[in-house]
Coordinates of C-alpha atoms and ligand atoms in Angstrom, one line a residue:
M1 CA 95.2 127.5 87.0
K2 CA 95.4 124.8 89.6
E3 CA 98.6 122.7 89.7
K4 CA 98.0 119.1 88.9
M5 CA 99.5 115.7 90.1
K6 CA 99.1 112.1 89.2
A7 CA 97.2 109.9 91.6
M8 CA 95.5 106.5 91.8
V9 CA 91.9 107.3 92.6
L10 CA 89.4 104.7 93.8
Y11 CA 85.9 105.3 92.5
G12 CA 84.3 102.3 94.0
P13 CA 84.9 98.5 94.4
K14 CA 87.1 97.2 91.5
D15 CA 87.2 100.7 90.0
I16 CA 90.6 102.4 90.5
R17 CA 92.1 104.8 88.0
Y18 CA 95.4 106.4 87.5
E19 CA 94.6 110.0 86.6
E20 CA 95.5 113.7 86.9
V21 CA 94.0 115.5 89.9
D22 CA 94.4 118.8 91.6
K23 CA 97.6 119.0 93.6
P24 CA 96.9 119.8 97.3
V25 CA 97.5 123.4 98.3
C26 CA 99.6 123.8 101.4
G27 CA 97.9 126.0 104.0
D28 CA 99.6 128.1 106.7
N29 CA 99.6 125.2 109.2
D30 CA 100.1 122.3 106.8
V31 CA 103.1 120.4 105.3
L32 CA 103.0 119.3 101.7
L33 CA 104.7 115.9 101.4
Q34 CA 106.1 114.6 98.1
I35 CA 105.4 110.9 98.4
K36 CA 108.4 108.6 98.0
A37 CA 107.5 105.1 98.9
I38 CA 104.1 103.6 99.5
G39 CA 103.4 100.3 101.0
L40 CA 100.7 98.1 99.4
C41 CA 98.8 96.8 102.4
G42 CA 96.4 93.7 102.4
S43 CA 93.7 96.1 103.6
D44 CA 94.2 98.3 100.6
I45 CA 93.6 95.2 98.4
R46 CA 90.4 94.6 100.3
T47 CA 89.3 98.2 99.9
I48 CA 90.1 98.2 96.2
T49 CA 88.3 94.9 95.7
Y50 CA 85.2 95.2 98.0
G51 CA 85.2 98.9 99.0
H52 CA 85.3 100.2 102.6
Y53 CA 82.4 101.6 104.6
K54 CA 84.3 104.7 105.7
V55 CA 85.8 105.6 102.3
K56 CA 84.0 108.4 100.5
Y57 CA 84.4 108.0 96.8
P58 CA 86.2 109.2 94.8
Q59 CA 89.2 108.8 97.2
I60 CA 92.9 108.5 97.0
I61 CA 93.6 105.7 99.4
G62 CA 97.0 104.5 100.7
H63 CA 98.1 104.5 104.3
E64 CA 101.7 103.3 104.5
I65 CA 103.4 106.6 104.0
T66 CA 106.9 108.0 103.5
G67 CA 107.9 111.2 101.7
Q68 CA 110.0 114.3 101.5
V69 CA 108.7 117.7 102.7
A70 CA 108.1 119.8 99.5
E71 CA 106.6 122.9 101.2
T72 CA 105.7 124.0 104.7
G73 CA 103.0 126.5 105.8
K74 CA 104.3 129.7 107.4
N75 CA 103.2 128.7 110.9
V76 CA 105.0 125.3 110.7
K77 CA 108.2 125.4 112.6
K78 CA 109.0 121.7 113.2
F79 CA 109.6 120.7 109.6
K80 CA 111.3 122.2 106.6
A81 CA 111.6 121.4 102.9
G82 CA 113.7 118.5 102.3
D83 CA 113.0 116.6 105.5
R84 CA 112.4 112.9 105.0
L85 CA 109.4 111.6 106.8
Y86 CA 107.5 108.6 107.9
V87 CA 103.9 109.3 108.7
S88 CA 101.7 107.1 110.7
P89 CA 98.2 107.0 109.2
V90 CA 96.1 106.8 112.4
V91 CA 95.5 110.1 114.1
P92 CA 93.7 109.8 117.5
C93 CA 91.9 112.7 119.0
H94 CA 93.5 112.5 122.5
E95 CA 90.2 113.7 123.9
C96 CA 87.6 110.9 123.8
K97 CA 87.2 108.3 126.6
A98 CA 89.3 105.7 124.8
C99 CA 92.1 108.1 124.2
R100 CA 92.0 109.3 127.8
L101 CA 92.2 105.7 129.0
G102 CA 95.2 105.2 126.8
Y103 CA 93.6 103.2 124.1
E104 CA 94.5 105.6 121.2
E105 CA 94.0 102.9 118.6
L106 CA 90.3 102.6 119.8
C107 CA 89.8 106.4 119.6
E108 CA 86.1 107.2 118.9
N109 CA 87.1 110.1 116.6
L110 CA 90.1 108.3 114.9
T111 CA 91.1 109.9 111.6
V112 CA 92.7 107.4 109.2
I113 CA 94.8 108.8 106.4
G114 CA 93.7 107.1 103.2
T115 CA 90.2 106.4 104.5
E116 CA 88.6 109.5 105.8
I117 CA 91.1 111.9 104.3
Q118 CA 93.4 111.7 101.2
G119 CA 96.0 108.9 101.3
D120 CA 99.4 108.5 99.6
Y121 CA 98.5 106.9 96.3
A122 CA 99.6 110.1 94.7
E123 CA 102.5 112.4 94.0
Y124 CA 101.7 114.6 96.8
M125 CA 99.8 114.5 100.1
L126 CA 98.9 117.1 102.6
L127 CA 99.7 116.7 106.3
E128 CA 97.2 118.9 108.0
E129 CA 97.6 120.4 111.3
K130 CA 95.6 117.7 113.0
V131 CA 98.0 115.1 111.7
L132 CA 101.1 117.1 112.7
K133 CA 99.7 117.7 116.1
N134 CA 98.0 114.5 117.2
G135 CA 99.6 111.9 114.9
V136 CA 103.1 110.4 114.6
V137 CA 105.4 112.1 112.0
L138 CA 109.0 110.9 112.3
S139 CA 112.2 111.9 110.7
I140 CA 113.8 109.1 108.6
P141 CA 117.6 108.9 109.2
D142 CA 119.8 109.5 106.1
E143 CA 121.0 105.9 106.0
L144 CA 117.6 104.4 105.8
E145 CA 115.8 104.1 102.5
Y146 CA 112.1 105.2 102.2
E147 CA 111.2 101.7 101.0
Q148 CA 112.4 100.3 104.4
A149 CA 110.9 103.0 106.6
V150 CA 107.5 102.3 105.1
I151 CA 107.5 98.8 106.8
T152 CA 107.0 100.8 110.0
E153 CA 103.2 100.8 109.4
P154 CA 102.5 97.0 109.3
L155 CA 105.2 96.5 112.0
S156 CA 103.4 99.0 114.3
S157 CA 100.4 96.8 114.5
V158 CA 102.5 93.6 114.9
Y159 CA 104.7 95.2 117.6
A160 CA 101.6 96.5 119.4
C161 CA 100.1 93.0 119.4
Q162 CA 103.3 91.2 120.8
E163 CA 103.7 93.9 123.4
N164 CA 100.1 93.6 124.4
C165 CA 100.1 89.8 124.8
S166 CA 103.7 89.8 126.1
I167 CA 105.4 87.3 123.8
T168 CA 108.5 86.6 125.7
L169 CA 111.6 84.5 126.3
G170 CA 111.0 80.8 126.0
D171 CA 107.5 81.0 124.3
T172 CA 106.7 78.7 121.5
V173 CA 104.7 80.8 119.1
A174 CA 102.4 79.4 116.5
I175 CA 101.5 81.8 113.7
I176 CA 98.8 81.0 111.2
G177 CA 99.1 82.9 108.0
M178 CA 102.5 83.8 106.5
G179 CA 101.6 86.9 104.5
P180 CA 103.7 90.0 105.2
I181 CA 102.0 90.3 108.7
G182 CA 102.8 86.6 109.5
C183 CA 106.4 87.1 108.5
L184 CA 106.7 90.3 110.6
H185 CA 105.3 88.4 113.6
T186 CA 107.8 85.7 113.0
A187 CA 110.8 88.1 112.9
L188 CA 109.6 90.0 115.9
A189 CA 108.8 87.0 118.1
K190 CA 112.4 85.8 117.5
I191 CA 113.7 89.3 118.6
R192 CA 111.6 89.1 121.7
G193 CA 113.1 85.8 122.7
A194 CA 110.6 83.2 121.5
K195 CA 112.1 79.8 121.8
A196 CA 110.5 78.6 118.6
V197 CA 108.2 79.9 115.9
I198 CA 105.9 77.5 114.1
A199 CA 104.7 78.9 110.8
I200 CA 101.4 77.6 109.5
E201 CA 100.3 78.4 106.0
Q202 CA 98.5 76.8 103.0
S203 CA 100.9 78.2 100.3
E204 CA 104.1 76.2 100.0
E205 CA 105.8 79.3 98.5
R206 CA 104.9 81.6 101.4
L207 CA 105.7 78.9 103.9
N208 CA 109.2 78.6 102.5
K209 CA 109.8 82.3 102.6
S210 CA 109.0 82.4 106.4
K211 CA 112.2 80.5 107.0
E212 CA 114.1 83.5 106.1
F213 CA 112.5 85.5 108.9
G214 CA 113.3 82.9 111.5
A215 CA 110.5 80.3 111.5
D216 CA 111.8 77.1 113.1
Y217 CA 109.0 74.7 112.0
L218 CA 106.8 74.8 108.9
I219 CA 103.4 73.3 108.6
N220 CA 101.5 73.3 105.3
S221 CA 98.0 73.3 106.5
S222 CA 96.6 72.2 103.2
K223 CA 98.5 69.0 103.5
E224 CA 98.6 68.2 107.2
D225 CA 96.5 68.9 110.2
P226 CA 98.1 71.9 111.9
V227 CA 96.6 71.2 115.3
A228 CA 98.1 67.6 115.5
K229 CA 101.3 68.8 114.0
V230 CA 101.7 71.6 116.7
R231 CA 101.1 69.0 119.3
E232 CA 103.6 66.8 117.9
I233 CA 106.3 69.5 117.7
T234 CA 105.6 70.6 121.3
G235 CA 105.7 67.1 122.7
G236 CA 101.9 67.2 123.1
W237 CA 101.9 70.4 125.1
G238 CA 100.8 73.0 122.6
A239 CA 102.0 76.6 121.9
E240 CA 102.2 79.3 124.6
K241 CA 101.0 81.9 122.1
V242 CA 99.0 81.3 119.0
I243 CA 98.4 84.2 116.6
S244 CA 95.7 83.9 113.9
A245 CA 96.9 86.3 111.2
C246 CA 94.7 85.2 108.3
P247 CA 91.1 86.1 107.5
S248 CA 89.8 82.6 108.2
T249 CA 87.3 81.3 110.7
D250 CA 88.8 77.8 110.5
A251 CA 92.2 79.3 111.5
Q252 CA 90.7 80.9 114.5
N253 CA 89.1 77.6 115.5
Q254 CA 92.4 75.7 115.0
A255 CA 94.3 78.4 117.0
I256 CA 92.3 77.6 120.1
S257 CA 93.0 73.9 119.8
M258 CA 96.7 74.3 119.3
A259 CA 97.3 76.5 122.4
C260 CA 98.8 75.0 125.5
K261 CA 97.2 75.0 129.0
K262 CA 97.1 78.6 130.2
G263 CA 98.1 79.6 126.6
T264 CA 97.1 82.9 124.9
V265 CA 95.3 82.9 121.5
I266 CA 95.3 86.2 119.6
F267 CA 92.9 87.0 116.8
F268 CA 95.1 89.4 114.8
G269 CA 93.3 89.3 111.4
G270 CA 89.6 90.1 110.9
V271 CA 87.4 87.6 109.1
P272 CA 84.9 88.4 106.3
K273 CA 82.0 90.4 107.6
G274 CA 79.2 88.2 108.9
K275 CA 81.3 85.0 109.1
L276 CA 80.9 83.2 112.4
T277 CA 83.6 81.0 114.0
N278 CA 82.3 77.7 115.6
I279 CA 84.3 77.3 118.8
D280 CA 84.3 74.6 121.4
T281 CA 84.4 76.9 124.3
N282 CA 85.1 74.0 126.6
I283 CA 88.6 74.1 125.3
I284 CA 89.0 77.7 126.5
H285 CA 87.3 76.9 129.8
Y286 CA 89.2 73.6 130.7
N287 CA 92.6 74.8 129.5
T288 CA 92.1 78.3 131.0
L289 CA 93.1 80.0 127.8
T290 CA 93.2 83.7 127.3
L291 CA 91.6 84.9 124.1
I292 CA 92.7 88.4 122.9
G293 CA 91.4 90.5 120.0
H294 CA 94.0 92.7 118.4
Y295 CA 93.5 95.9 116.4
G296 CA 95.8 98.8 115.6
Y297 CA 98.5 100.6 117.8
S298 CA 99.0 103.6 119.9
N299 CA 101.3 106.5 118.9
L300 CA 104.0 105.3 121.3
Q301 CA 103.8 101.8 119.7
A302 CA 104.3 103.3 116.2
R303 CA 107.3 105.1 117.5
K304 CA 108.8 101.9 119.0
A305 CA 108.2 100.0 115.8
F306 CA 110.0 102.8 113.9
S307 CA 113.0 102.6 116.2
L308 CA 113.2 98.8 115.7
I309 CA 113.8 99.6 112.0
T310 CA 116.0 102.6 112.3
S311 CA 118.2 100.8 114.8
G312 CA 118.6 97.8 112.5
R313 CA 117.1 95.4 115.0
L314 CA 114.5 94.4 112.5
D315 CA 115.9 94.1 108.9
A316 CA 113.1 95.9 107.0
K317 CA 114.9 95.3 103.7
K318 CA 114.1 91.6 103.7
F319 CA 110.3 92.3 103.7
V320 CA 110.4 94.5 100.6
T321 CA 110.5 91.9 97.7
H322 CA 109.2 94.2 94.9
V323 CA 109.3 97.9 94.1
L324 CA 106.9 99.0 91.3
P325 CA 105.6 102.3 89.9
L326 CA 102.3 103.3 91.4
K327 CA 100.5 103.0 88.1
E328 CA 101.3 99.3 88.0
I329 CA 99.1 98.7 91.0
E330 CA 97.2 95.8 89.4
K331 CA 100.4 93.9 89.0
A332 CA 101.4 94.7 92.6
V333 CA 98.0 93.4 93.8
E334 CA 98.5 90.2 91.8
L335 CA 102.1 89.6 93.1
T336 CA 100.7 90.1 96.7
R337 CA 97.7 87.8 96.2
S338 CA 99.7 85.0 94.6
G339 CA 102.1 85.0 97.5
E340 CA 105.0 85.7 95.1
A341 CA 105.7 89.0 96.9
I342 CA 105.9 89.5 100.6
K343 CA 105.7 93.3 100.5
V344 CA 105.3 95.4 97.4
V345 CA 106.3 99.0 97.6
L346 CA 105.0 101.5 95.1
K347 CA 106.5 104.7 93.8
P348 CA 104.6 107.5 92.4
Ligands
LIG401 ZN1 98.8 98.7 106.4
LIG402 ZN1 90.1 109.8 120.8

């Protein structure tokens, strides 16, 4: 008889069930991971609510992954039972044109754990040969808890963004959206030497929390005009870097208007499919702005994000506000949606 495990299985939009499924069988080249801490990501909430075009139902989703090696295949030499691991969910092929050009995050054959293959909303997950060979699987130092190591995933993307657009010493950085991503952007911008971070958010609760991560100025965009306010704070000049980290076309539009001359505007978060942003392109033209789209991260950037956490440069503990059992995912989603939680970590 097949061994069983508990898992959270997504059957379709708004249909997720906690149930017993077959436990994966560890092949000769695989590692069987016992999941320890799972990050609940905003994109998971979107997938649970609206579905995802790449997910084949029923699917065990989840892509912010930490766990302990339960079993290794006989050909696996690099890992052994008991190893504590962080696993990056994006696995590039290293062969396509994008990969060869160094843009692994844009890999044409990208495998995403929790989308195309089983994720970590379960007691166990298989790390197949492809993941072990082409992905990023890192050993978590003893002194670091799983709950903190799991922050590596969202931080990887934030790290990649700030590295790609060179947030640097002396920049004033305006960040729209103070969810977990906005808070990570805030903390990282300060580490990179930003002179000031201006946090912009509609929820008073989230806005207040951003102070903890180093935000210097807070703007509640449901109460005041964020563009006018950024101009006021910067003596009329505007922000050197503006990051739109919320799924809003209005935010994207405002971002362009609050950047300084020669400033850089980054569209970090996607907007709902089909929604168009009305932009006065003359602002980009006359102010010679740089407009950057951001998505994903390379293997190297994932490693760098991990080392920011393991070295203690970025205090991951602060971001984890709630730890809940996996079966209470609905509560976790609610806590995240309401803004009460910054990051909820789930445990199988
Ligand atoms: Zn994520
Ligand atoms: Zn590729």
